[in-house]
Tab-separated table of C-alpha atoms and ligand atoms in Angstrom:
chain	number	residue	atom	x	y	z
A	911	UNK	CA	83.247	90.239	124.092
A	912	UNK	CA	81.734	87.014	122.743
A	913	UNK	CA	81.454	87.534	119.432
A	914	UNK	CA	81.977	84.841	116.277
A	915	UNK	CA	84.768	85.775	113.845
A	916	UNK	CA	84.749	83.600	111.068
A	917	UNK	CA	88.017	83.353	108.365
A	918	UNK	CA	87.553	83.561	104.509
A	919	UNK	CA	89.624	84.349	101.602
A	920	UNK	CA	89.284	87.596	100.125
A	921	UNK	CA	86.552	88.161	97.463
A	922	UNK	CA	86.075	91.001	94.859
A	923	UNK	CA	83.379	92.058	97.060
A	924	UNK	CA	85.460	92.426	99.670
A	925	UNK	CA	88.325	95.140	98.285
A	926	UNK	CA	87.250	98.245	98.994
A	927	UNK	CA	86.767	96.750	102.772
A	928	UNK	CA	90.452	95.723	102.848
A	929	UNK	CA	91.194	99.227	101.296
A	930	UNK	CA	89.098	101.325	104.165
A	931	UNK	CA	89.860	98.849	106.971
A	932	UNK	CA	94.132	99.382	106.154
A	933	UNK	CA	93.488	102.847	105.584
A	934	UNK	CA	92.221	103.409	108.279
A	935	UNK	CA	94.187	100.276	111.141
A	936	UNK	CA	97.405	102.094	109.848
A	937	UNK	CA	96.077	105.924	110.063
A	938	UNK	CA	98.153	106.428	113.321
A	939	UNK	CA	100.864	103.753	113.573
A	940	UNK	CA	103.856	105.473	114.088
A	941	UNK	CA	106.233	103.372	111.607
A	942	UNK	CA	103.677	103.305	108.801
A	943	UNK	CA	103.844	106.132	105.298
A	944	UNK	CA	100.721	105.056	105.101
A	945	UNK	CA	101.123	102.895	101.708
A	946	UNK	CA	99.859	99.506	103.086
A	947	UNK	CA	96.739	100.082	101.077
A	948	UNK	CA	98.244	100.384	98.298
A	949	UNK	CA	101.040	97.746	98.347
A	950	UNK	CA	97.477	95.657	98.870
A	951	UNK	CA	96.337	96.794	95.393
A	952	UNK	CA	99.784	96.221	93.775
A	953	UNK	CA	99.882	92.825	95.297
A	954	UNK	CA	96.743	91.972	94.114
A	955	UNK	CA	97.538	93.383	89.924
A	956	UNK	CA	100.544	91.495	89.799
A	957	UNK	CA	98.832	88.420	90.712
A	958	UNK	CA	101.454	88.637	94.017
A	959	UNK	CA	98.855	88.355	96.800
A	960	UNK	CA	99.456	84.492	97.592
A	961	UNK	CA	96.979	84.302	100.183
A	962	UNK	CA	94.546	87.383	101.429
A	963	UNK	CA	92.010	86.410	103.961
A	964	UNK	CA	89.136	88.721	105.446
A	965	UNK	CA	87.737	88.021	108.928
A	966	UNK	CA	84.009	88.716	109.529
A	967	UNK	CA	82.040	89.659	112.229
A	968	UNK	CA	78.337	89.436	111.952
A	969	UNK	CA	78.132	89.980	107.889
A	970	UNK	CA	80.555	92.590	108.439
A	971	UNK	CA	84.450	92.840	107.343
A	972	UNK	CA	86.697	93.745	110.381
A	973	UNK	CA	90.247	92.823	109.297
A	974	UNK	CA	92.556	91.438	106.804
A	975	UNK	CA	95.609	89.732	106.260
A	976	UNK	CA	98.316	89.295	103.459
A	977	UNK	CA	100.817	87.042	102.373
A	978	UNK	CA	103.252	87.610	99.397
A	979	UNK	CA	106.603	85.097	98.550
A	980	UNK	CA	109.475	86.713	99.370
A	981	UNK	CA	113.202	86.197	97.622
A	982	UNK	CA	115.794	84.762	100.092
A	983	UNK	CA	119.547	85.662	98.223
A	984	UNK	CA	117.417	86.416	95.028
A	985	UNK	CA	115.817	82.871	95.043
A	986	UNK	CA	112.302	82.023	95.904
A	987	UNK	CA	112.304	78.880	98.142
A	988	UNK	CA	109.121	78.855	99.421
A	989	UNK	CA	109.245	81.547	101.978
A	990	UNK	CA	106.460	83.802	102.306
A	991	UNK	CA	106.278	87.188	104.294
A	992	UNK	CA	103.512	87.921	105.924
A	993	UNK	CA	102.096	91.528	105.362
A	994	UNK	CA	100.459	93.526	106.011
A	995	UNK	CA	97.482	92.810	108.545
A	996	UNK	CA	95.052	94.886	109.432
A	997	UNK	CA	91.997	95.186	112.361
A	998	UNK	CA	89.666	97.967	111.763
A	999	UNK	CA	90.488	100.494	114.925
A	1000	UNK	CA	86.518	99.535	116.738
A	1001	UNK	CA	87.657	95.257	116.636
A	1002	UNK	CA	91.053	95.545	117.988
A	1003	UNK	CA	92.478	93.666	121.082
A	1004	UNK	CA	88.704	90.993	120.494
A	1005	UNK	CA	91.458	88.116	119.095
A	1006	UNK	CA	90.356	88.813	115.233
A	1007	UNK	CA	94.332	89.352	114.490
A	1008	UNK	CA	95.478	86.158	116.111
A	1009	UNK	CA	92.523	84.383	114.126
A	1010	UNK	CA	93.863	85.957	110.962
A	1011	UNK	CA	97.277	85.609	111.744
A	1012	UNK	CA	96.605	81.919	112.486
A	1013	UNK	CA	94.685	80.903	109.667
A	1014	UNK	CA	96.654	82.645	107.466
A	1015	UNK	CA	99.896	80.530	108.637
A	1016	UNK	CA	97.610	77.535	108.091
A	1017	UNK	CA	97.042	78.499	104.343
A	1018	UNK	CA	100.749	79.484	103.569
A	1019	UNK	CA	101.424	75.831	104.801
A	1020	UNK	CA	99.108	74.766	102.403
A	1021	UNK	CA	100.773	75.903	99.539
A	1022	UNK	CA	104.245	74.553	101.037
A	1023	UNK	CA	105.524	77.777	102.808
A	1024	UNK	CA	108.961	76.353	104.354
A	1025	UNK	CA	108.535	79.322	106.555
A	1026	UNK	CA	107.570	83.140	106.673
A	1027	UNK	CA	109.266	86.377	107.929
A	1028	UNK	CA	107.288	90.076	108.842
A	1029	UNK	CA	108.727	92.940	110.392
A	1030	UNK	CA	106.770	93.946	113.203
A	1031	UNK	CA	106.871	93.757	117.212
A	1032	UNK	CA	108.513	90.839	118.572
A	1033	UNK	CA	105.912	90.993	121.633
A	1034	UNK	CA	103.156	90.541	119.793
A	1035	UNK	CA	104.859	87.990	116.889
A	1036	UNK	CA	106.118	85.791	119.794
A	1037	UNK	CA	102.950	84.074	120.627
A	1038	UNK	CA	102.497	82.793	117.081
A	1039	UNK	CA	106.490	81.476	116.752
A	1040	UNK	CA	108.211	84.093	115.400
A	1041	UNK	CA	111.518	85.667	115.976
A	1042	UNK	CA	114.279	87.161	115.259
A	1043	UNK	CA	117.497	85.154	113.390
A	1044	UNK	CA	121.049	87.074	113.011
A	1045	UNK	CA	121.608	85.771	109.965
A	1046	UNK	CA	118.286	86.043	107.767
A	1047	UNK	CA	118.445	89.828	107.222
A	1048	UNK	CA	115.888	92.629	105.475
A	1049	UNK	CA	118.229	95.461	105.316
A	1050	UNK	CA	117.625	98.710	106.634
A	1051	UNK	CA	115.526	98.139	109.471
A	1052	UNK	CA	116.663	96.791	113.257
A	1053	UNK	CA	117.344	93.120	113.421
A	1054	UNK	CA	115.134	92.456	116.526
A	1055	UNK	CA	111.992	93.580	114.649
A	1056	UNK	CA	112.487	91.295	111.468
A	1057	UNK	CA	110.801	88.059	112.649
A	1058	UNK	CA	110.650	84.693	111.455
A	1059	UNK	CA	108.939	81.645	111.790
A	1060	UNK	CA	109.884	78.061	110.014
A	1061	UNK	CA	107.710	75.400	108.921
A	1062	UNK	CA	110.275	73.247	107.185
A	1063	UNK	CA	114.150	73.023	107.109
A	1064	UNK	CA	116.332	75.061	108.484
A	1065	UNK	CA	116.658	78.743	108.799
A	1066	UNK	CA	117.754	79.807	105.443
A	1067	UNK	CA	120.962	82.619	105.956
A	1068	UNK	CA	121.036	85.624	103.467
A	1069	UNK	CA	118.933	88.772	102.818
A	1070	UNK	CA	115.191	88.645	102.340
A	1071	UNK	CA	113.510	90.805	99.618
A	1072	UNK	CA	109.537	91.444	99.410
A	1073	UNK	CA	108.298	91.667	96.227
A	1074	UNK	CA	108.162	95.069	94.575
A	1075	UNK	CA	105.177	96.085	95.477
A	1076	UNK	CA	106.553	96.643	98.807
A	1077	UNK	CA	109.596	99.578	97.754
B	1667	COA	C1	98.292	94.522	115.148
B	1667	COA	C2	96.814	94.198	114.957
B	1667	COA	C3	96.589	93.542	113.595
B	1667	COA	C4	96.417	93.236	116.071
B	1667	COA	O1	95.046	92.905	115.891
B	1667	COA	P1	94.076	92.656	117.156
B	1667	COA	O2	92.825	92.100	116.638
B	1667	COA	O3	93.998	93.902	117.967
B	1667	COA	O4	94.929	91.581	117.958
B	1667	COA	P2	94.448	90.506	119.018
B	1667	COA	O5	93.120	90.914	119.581
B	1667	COA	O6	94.560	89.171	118.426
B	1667	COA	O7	95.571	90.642	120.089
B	1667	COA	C5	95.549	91.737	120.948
B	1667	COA	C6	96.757	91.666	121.862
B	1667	COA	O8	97.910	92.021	121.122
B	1667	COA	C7	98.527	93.147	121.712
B	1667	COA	N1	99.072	93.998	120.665
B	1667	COA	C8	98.431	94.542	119.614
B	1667	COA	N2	99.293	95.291	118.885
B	1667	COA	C9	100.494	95.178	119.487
B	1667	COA	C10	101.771	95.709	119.229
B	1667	COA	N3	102.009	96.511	118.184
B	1667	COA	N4	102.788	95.383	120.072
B	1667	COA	C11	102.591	94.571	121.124
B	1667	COA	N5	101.387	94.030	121.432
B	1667	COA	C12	100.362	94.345	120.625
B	1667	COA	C13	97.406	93.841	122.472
B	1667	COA	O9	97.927	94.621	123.518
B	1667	COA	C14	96.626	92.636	123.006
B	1667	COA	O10	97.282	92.061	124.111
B	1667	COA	P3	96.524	91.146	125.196
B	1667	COA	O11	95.955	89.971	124.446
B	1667	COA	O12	97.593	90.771	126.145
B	1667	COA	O13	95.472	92.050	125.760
B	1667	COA	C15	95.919	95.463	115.106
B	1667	COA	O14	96.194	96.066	116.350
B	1667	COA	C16	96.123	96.492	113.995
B	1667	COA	O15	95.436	96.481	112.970
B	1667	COA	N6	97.054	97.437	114.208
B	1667	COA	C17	97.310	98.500	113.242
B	1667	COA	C18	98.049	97.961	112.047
B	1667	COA	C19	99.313	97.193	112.434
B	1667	COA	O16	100.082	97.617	113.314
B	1667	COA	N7	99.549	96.034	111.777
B	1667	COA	C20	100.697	95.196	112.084
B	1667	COA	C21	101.922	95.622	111.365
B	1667	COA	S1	101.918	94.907	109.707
């Protein structure tokens, strides 16, 4: 489908979009409790949500995507971790996640992001960079679905933590 999808940051407009559009992208994905709505919220009141963008398809919001600094070995040093990102169910597999997920790299590199890790499925992660490194580690969960992708440096070694919004 030919279709423009045009990339913004997220507006106060725009929230109870991103609320409906998570609630409802995560309603049947098998690894979700369905919280990422919420983790959205607690992002945004703790002044956590680094970079939320909103794609838009003719006036209308389709999908969004989050970014929140994560602790490497209890430091922040300019990692970010990307989640989470949503496409409402009617958009998906029309490129609006790639769009997000690419423009949303772009604006973590323009706050100095030396890289940025996500949990998700290394076949779709792989055609933006990402993947998996045995010795940066978010405990708990299999090692070949915590991803990461570096922008400057090298791969930092240690355990990742999300901010608390994310427990
Ligand atoms: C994951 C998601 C954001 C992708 O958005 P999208 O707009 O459908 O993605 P795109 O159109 O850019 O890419 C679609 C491609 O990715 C593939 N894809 C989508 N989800 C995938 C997954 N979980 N695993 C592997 N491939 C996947 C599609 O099969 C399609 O492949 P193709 O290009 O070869 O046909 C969207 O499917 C979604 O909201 N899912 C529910 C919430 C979720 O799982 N979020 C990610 C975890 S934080």
């Amino acid at each position: 489908m030919n279709q423009t999808i045009s990339i913004r940051p997220e507006c106060s407009d725009d929230i109870n979009d991103i609320e409906n559009i998570t609630i409802e992208a995560f309603k049947n994905h098998p690894h979700s409790n369905q919280t990422e709505h919420e983790i959205i919220t607690t992002l945004r009141d703790n002044d956590a949500l680094a970079v939320s963008l909103v794609a838009i398809i003719n006036n209308t919001v389709v999908g969004h995507i989050a970014f929140s600094k994560v602790k490497i070995n209890n430091e922040f040093i300019q990692w970010y971790g990307l989640a989470p990102v949503s496409v409402k169910p009617k958009y998906q597999n029309q490129g609006v996640g790639s769009k997000l997920i690419f423009s949303g790299l772009d604006a973590i590199r323009g706050l100095n992001a030396k890289g940025c890790v996500l949990l998700g499925e290394p076949d779709y992660y792989n055609k933006f960079g990402f993947k998996a490194f045995d010795n940066l580690v978010f405990k708990g969960v299999p090692p070949e679905y915590f991803l990461s992708l570096i922008f400057s440096g090298d791969i930092p070694n240690g355990n990742v933590e999300y901010h608390k919004a994310f427990a």
